[in-house]
mmCIF file of C-alpha atoms in Angstrom:
data_model
loop_
_atom_site.group_PDB
_atom_site.id
_atom_site.type_symbol
_atom_site.label_atom_id
_atom_site.label_comp_id
_atom_site.label_asym_id
_atom_site.label_seq_id
_atom_site.Cartn_x
_atom_site.Cartn_y
_atom_site.Cartn_z
ATOM 1 C CA MET Y 22 25.428 -15.110 25.763
ATOM 2 C CA ALA Y 23 21.787 -14.997 24.665
ATOM 3 C CA SER Y 24 20.190 -11.601 24.433
ATOM 4 C CA ALA Y 25 17.146 -10.748 26.505
ATOM 5 C CA PRO Y 26 13.802 -10.917 24.705
ATOM 6 C CA ALA Y 27 12.526 -7.623 23.326
ATOM 7 C CA GLN Y 28 10.177 -5.854 25.685
ATOM 8 C CA THR Y 29 7.369 -3.354 25.354
ATOM 9 C CA ARG Y 30 5.839 -1.113 28.013
ATOM 10 C CA SER Y 31 2.146 -0.299 28.229
ATOM 11 C CA LYS Y 32 0.965 3.276 28.747
ATOM 12 C CA LEU Y 33 0.217 2.171 32.306
ATOM 13 C CA GLY Y 34 3.862 1.231 32.872
ATOM 14 C CA THR Y 35 3.709 -2.574 32.823
ATOM 15 C CA VAL Y 36 6.521 -4.308 30.908
ATOM 16 C CA TYR Y 37 5.666 -7.250 28.637
ATOM 17 C CA ASP Y 38 7.499 -9.601 26.285
ATOM 18 C CA LYS Y 39 7.045 -7.929 22.899
ATOM 19 C CA SER Y 40 6.623 -11.174 20.939
ATOM 20 C CA GLN Y 41 3.726 -12.239 23.175
ATOM 21 C CA ILE Y 42 2.044 -8.846 22.812
ATOM 22 C CA GLU Y 43 2.455 -8.898 19.029
ATOM 23 C CA GLN Y 44 0.693 -12.281 18.920
ATOM 24 C CA LEU Y 45 -2.334 -10.796 20.702
ATOM 25 C CA GLN Y 46 -2.748 -7.715 18.483
ATOM 26 C CA ALA Y 47 -5.197 -9.092 15.911
ATOM 27 C CA GLN Y 48 -7.461 -10.336 18.710
ATOM 28 C CA TYR Y 49 -7.197 -7.054 20.616
ATOM 29 C CA LEU Y 50 -7.879 -4.897 17.541
ATOM 30 C CA ASN Y 51 -10.943 -6.966 16.616
ATOM 31 C CA GLU Y 52 -12.232 -6.637 20.155
ATOM 32 C CA LEU Y 53 -11.648 -2.872 20.167
ATOM 33 C CA ARG Y 54 -13.472 -2.543 16.829
ATOM 34 C CA ARG Y 55 -16.483 -4.306 18.312
ATOM 35 C CA MET Y 56 -16.397 -1.935 21.271
ATOM 36 C CA TYR Y 57 -16.170 1.330 19.327
ATOM 37 C CA ALA Y 58 -18.290 0.346 16.303
ATOM 38 C CA ALA Y 59 -21.545 1.570 17.841
ATOM 39 C CA THR Y 60 -20.122 4.483 19.800
ATOM 40 C CA LYS Y 61 -19.794 8.183 19.182
ATOM 41 C CA CYS Y 62 -16.951 10.318 20.452
ATOM 42 C CA ALA Y 63 -17.287 10.710 24.213
ATOM 43 C CA ASP Y 64 -16.406 14.402 23.892
ATOM 44 C CA CYS Y 65 -18.061 15.744 20.719
ATOM 45 C CA GLN Y 66 -20.481 12.945 19.729
ATOM 46 C CA THR Y 67 -19.068 12.501 16.193
ATOM 47 C CA ARG Y 68 -18.028 9.291 14.451
ATOM 48 C CA PRO Y 69 -15.801 7.456 14.033
ATOM 49 C CA ALA Y 70 -14.561 7.235 17.590
ATOM 50 C CA ASN Y 71 -11.595 4.965 16.943
ATOM 51 C CA TRP Y 72 -9.176 6.362 19.499
ATOM 52 C CA ALA Y 73 -9.277 5.553 23.203
ATOM 53 C CA THR Y 74 -8.418 7.529 26.297
ATOM 54 C CA LEU Y 75 -7.340 5.112 29.007
ATOM 55 C CA LYS Y 76 -7.818 7.761 31.704
ATOM 56 C CA ARG Y 77 -11.590 7.676 31.133
ATOM 57 C CA ALA Y 78 -11.843 4.301 29.345
ATOM 58 C CA ALA Y 79 -13.733 6.091 26.586
ATOM 59 C CA PHE Y 80 -13.576 6.221 22.808
ATOM 60 C CA VAL Y 81 -12.955 9.545 21.087
ATOM 61 C CA CYS Y 82 -12.574 10.862 17.533
ATOM 62 C CA ILE Y 83 -9.204 11.834 16.084
ATOM 63 C CA ASN Y 84 -9.804 15.564 16.638
ATOM 64 C CA CYS Y 85 -10.584 15.115 20.324
ATOM 65 C CA ALA Y 86 -7.725 12.610 20.648
ATOM 66 C CA GLN Y 87 -5.291 15.231 19.375
ATOM 67 C CA ALA Y 88 -6.533 17.707 21.969
ATOM 68 C CA LEU Y 89 -6.322 15.095 24.736
ATOM 69 C CA ARG Y 90 -2.765 14.127 23.791
ATOM 70 C CA ALA Y 91 -1.598 17.519 25.065
ATOM 71 C CA ASP Y 92 -2.195 16.122 28.570
ATOM 72 C CA ALA Y 93 -0.005 13.025 28.912
ATOM 73 C CA SER Y 94 -2.151 11.723 31.778
ATOM 74 C CA ASN Y 95 -4.925 10.941 29.264
ATOM 75 C CA ARG Y 96 -2.895 8.091 27.740
ATOM 76 C CA VAL Y 97 -4.586 8.259 24.347
ATOM 77 C CA LYS Y 98 -4.185 5.341 21.919
ATOM 78 C CA ASN Y 99 -5.259 4.657 18.356
ATOM 79 C CA CYS Y 100 -7.453 1.567 17.909
ATOM 80 C CA LEU Y 101 -6.548 0.984 14.256
ATOM 81 C CA GLY Y 102 -3.277 -0.895 14.693
ATOM 82 C CA THR Y 103 -0.730 1.910 14.949
ATOM 83 C CA TYR Y 104 -0.019 1.128 18.599
ATOM 84 C CA LEU Y 105 0.475 -2.158 20.411
ATOM 85 C CA TRP Y 106 -2.267 -2.792 22.937
ATOM 86 C CA HIS Y 107 -1.356 -4.522 26.206
ATOM 87 C CA PRO Y 108 -3.389 -6.723 28.584
ATOM 88 C CA ASP Y 109 -3.639 -4.060 31.308
ATOM 89 C CA GLU Y 110 -4.944 -1.477 28.827
ATOM 90 C CA MET Y 111 -7.442 -3.934 27.353
ATOM 91 C CA GLU Y 112 -8.720 -4.747 30.836
ATOM 92 C CA ILE Y 113 -9.554 -1.075 31.415
ATOM 93 C CA MET Y 114 -11.454 -0.840 28.129
ATOM 94 C CA ARG Y 115 -13.252 -4.161 28.697
ATOM 95 C CA ASN Y 116 -14.399 -3.179 32.175
ATOM 96 C CA ALA Y 117 -15.865 0.088 30.922
ATOM 97 C CA ASN Y 118 -17.296 -1.174 27.642
ATOM 98 C CA SER Y 119 -18.636 -4.624 28.607
ATOM 99 C CA THR Y 120 -18.132 -6.394 25.286
ATOM 100 C CA PRO Y 121 -17.636 -10.181 25.241
ATOM 101 C CA THR Y 122 -13.966 -11.081 24.818
ATOM 102 C CA GLN Y 123 -14.157 -14.065 22.408
#
């Protein structure tokens, strides 16, 4: 009996095939870098702002990200490759940060 493909769940609760998500990571991380490259932290205005809060679709610095993580509803994610990004999460960030998707 063949085993089911490995799955991964986004912070928004959607389940995806892990191998498909892994294939998209380089593209997603490059896109996120383009989005946050010119931004300051949405909370304290420092740089780099290479974490994202999905609740507000905003980029924040590591210090503010740590504070936000205390509230699980913020759904904070690192944009440097530590976490897998999923299509539903990327859609939120794209809609709020209008960067071309190449």
